[in-house]
Short mmCIF file of C-alpha atoms and ligand atoms in Angstrom, two decimals:
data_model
loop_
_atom_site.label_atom_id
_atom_site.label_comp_id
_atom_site.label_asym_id
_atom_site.label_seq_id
_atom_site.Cartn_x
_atom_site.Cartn_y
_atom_site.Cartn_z
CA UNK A 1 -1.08 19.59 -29.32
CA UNK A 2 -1.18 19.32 -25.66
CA UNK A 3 0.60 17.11 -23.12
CA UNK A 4 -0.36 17.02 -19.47
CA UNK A 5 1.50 14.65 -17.27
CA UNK A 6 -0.13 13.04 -14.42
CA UNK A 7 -0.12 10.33 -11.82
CA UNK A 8 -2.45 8.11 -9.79
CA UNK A 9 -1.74 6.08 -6.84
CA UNK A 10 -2.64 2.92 -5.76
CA UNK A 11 -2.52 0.42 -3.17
CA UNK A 12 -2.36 -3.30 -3.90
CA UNK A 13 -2.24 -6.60 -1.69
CA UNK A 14 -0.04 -7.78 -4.59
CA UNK A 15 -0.34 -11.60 -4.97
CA UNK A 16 -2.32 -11.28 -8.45
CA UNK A 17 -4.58 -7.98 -6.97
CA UNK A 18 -6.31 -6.90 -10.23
CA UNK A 19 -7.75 -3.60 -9.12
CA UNK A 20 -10.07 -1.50 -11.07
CA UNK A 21 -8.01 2.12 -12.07
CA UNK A 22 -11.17 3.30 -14.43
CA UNK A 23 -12.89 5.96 -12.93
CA UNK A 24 -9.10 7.17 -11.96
CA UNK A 25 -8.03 7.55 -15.63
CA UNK A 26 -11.54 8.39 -16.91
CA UNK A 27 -11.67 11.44 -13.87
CA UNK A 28 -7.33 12.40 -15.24
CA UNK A 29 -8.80 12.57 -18.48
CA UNK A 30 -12.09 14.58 -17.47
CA UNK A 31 -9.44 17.36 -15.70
CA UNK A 32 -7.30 17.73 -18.38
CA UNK A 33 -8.65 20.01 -20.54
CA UNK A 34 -7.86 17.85 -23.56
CA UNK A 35 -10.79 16.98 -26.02
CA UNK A 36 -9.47 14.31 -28.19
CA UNK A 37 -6.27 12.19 -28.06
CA UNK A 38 -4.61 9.17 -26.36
CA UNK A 39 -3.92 8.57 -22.27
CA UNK A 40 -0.99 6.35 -22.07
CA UNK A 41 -1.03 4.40 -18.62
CA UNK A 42 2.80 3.22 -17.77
CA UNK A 43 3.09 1.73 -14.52
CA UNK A 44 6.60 2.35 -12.76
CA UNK A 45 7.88 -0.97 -11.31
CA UNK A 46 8.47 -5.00 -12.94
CA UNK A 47 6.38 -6.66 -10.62
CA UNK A 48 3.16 -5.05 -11.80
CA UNK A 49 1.15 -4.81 -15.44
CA UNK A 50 -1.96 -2.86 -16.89
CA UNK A 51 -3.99 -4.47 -18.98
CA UNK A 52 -7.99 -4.36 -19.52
CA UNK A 53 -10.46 -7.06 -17.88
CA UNK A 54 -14.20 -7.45 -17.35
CA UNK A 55 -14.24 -6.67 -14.10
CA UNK A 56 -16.67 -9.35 -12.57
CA UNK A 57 -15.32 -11.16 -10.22
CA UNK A 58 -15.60 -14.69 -11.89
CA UNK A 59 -13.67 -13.45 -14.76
CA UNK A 60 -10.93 -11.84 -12.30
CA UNK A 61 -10.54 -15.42 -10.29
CA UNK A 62 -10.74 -17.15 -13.60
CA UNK A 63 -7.57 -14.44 -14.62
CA UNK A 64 -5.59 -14.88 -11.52
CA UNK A 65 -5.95 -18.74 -12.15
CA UNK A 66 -4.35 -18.52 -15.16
CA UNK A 67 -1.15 -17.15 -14.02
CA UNK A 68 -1.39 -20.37 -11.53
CA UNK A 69 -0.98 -22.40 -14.53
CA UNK A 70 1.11 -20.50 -17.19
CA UNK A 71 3.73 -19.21 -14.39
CA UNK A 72 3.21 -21.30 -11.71
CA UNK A 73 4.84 -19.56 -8.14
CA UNK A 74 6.04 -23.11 -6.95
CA UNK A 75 8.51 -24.01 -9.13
CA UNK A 76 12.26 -22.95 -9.04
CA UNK A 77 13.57 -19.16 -10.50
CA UNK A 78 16.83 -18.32 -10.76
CA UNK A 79 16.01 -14.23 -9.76
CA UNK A 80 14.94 -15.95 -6.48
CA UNK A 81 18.99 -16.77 -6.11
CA UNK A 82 20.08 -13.05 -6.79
CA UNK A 83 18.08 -11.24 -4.22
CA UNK A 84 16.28 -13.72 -2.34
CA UNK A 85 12.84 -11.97 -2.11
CA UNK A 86 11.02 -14.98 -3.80
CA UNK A 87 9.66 -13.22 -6.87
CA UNK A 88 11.15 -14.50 -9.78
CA UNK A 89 7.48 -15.43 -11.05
CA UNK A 90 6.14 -11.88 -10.16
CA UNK A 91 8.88 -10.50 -12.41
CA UNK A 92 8.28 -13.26 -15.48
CA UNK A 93 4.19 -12.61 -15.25
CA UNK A 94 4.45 -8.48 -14.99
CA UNK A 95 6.76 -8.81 -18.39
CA UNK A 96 4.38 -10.87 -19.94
CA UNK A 97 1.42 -8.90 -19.49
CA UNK A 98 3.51 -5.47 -20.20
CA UNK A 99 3.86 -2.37 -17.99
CA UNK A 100 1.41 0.28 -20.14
CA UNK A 101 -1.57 0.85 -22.07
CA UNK A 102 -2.77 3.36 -24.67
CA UNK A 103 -6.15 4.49 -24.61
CA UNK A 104 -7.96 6.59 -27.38
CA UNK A 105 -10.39 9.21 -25.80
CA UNK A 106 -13.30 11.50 -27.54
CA UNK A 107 -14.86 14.07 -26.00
CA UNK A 108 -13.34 13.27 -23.14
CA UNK A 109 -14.42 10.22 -23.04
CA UNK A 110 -12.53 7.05 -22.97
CA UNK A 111 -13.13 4.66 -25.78
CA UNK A 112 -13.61 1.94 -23.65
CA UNK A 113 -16.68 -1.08 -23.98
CA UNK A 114 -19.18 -0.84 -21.75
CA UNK A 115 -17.38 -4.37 -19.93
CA UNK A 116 -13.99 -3.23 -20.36
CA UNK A 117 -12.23 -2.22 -17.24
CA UNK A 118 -8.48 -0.84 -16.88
CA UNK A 119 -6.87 -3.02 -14.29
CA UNK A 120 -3.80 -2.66 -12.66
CA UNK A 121 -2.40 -5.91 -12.17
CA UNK A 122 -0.25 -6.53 -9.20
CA UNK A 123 2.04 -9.40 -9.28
CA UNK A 124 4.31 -9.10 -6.43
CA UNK A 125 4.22 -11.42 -3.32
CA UNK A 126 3.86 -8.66 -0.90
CA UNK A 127 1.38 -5.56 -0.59
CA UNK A 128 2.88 -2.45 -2.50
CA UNK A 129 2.30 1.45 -2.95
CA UNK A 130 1.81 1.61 -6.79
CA UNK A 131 2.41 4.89 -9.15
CA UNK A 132 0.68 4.77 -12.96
CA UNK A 133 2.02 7.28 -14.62
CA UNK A 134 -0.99 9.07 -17.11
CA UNK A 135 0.25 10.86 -19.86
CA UNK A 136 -2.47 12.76 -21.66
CA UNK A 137 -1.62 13.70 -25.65
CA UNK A 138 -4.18 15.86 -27.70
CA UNK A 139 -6.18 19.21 -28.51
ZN1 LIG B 1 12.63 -9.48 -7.49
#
C-alpha cells in the first residue's frame, strides 16, 4: 500500500462560497501514481466543510438558503461573546456539515456521478485562504 500526502489551496469569499474542488482532487489523484484506493479530503479550519453538491447554480442558491433557515446568522451565539468576530453560526454550520470526505477511486478515476461535484463549503463571514488536505491510500 501506498500513501501520498498532498494539499490544495483555495480561495473563498466565505459567506456560504460553495466552490467546486473537482478537477483539483481528480488532477491529485491523476499524479499520484496510485491505481485504486480512497482520497480522503480534510479541510484544516471550523469555519469551513466538504461535502458533495450538483454544482448548478440553482441547486447551490437553493443550498446556501438552507443554512439561512436551519442556522440562521441573525440570531444571538454565545461564541460571538468569547472572541467577538461574529461567527458563532459559521462555526455551528461547518460542524454540521463535517470537515472531510472519503472518496473511492478506480483507475484513477474518482467514483463520482456524473452530477456530483466536491465542494468546499466556506462558512465564515469574511474571505479566507483555505488548505484541503488530500491524502491518497492504495496500490
Ligand atoms: Zn469564531
Amino acid at each position: 500500500m501506498t500513501v501520498v500526502t498532498g494539499e490544495i489551496t483555495v480561495q473563498s469569499r466565505g459567506n456560504c462560497d460553495a466552490i467546486d474542488i473537482t478537477a483539483q482532487i481528480a488532477k491529485n489523484v491523476q499524479e499520484s501514481g496510485v491505481n485504486s484506493g480512497i482520497a480522503t479530503l480534510f479541510i484544516t479550519g471550523s469555519t469551513a466543510a466538504i461535502t458533495t453538491i450538483e454544482y448548478e447554480p440553482n441547486l447551490v442558491t437553493d443550498f446556501t438558503n438552507m443554512w439561512d433557515r436551519l442556522v440562521p446568522e441573525g440570531i444571538p451565539y454565545e461564541h460571538n461573546k468569547t472572541w467577538g468576530d461574529g461567527n458563532g453560526h459559521s462555526h455551528v454550520r461547518a460542524s454540521m456539515l463535517g470537515p472531510s470526505l472519503v472518496i473511492p477511486f478506480v483507475n484513477k478515476r474518482l467514483a463520482l456521478g456524473t452530477w456530483q461535484q466536491v465542494v468546499l463549503v466556506d462558512f465564515d463571514n469574511r474571505s479566507r485562504s483555505r488548505k484541503v488536505l488530500v491524502q491518497i491510500l492504495g496500490e
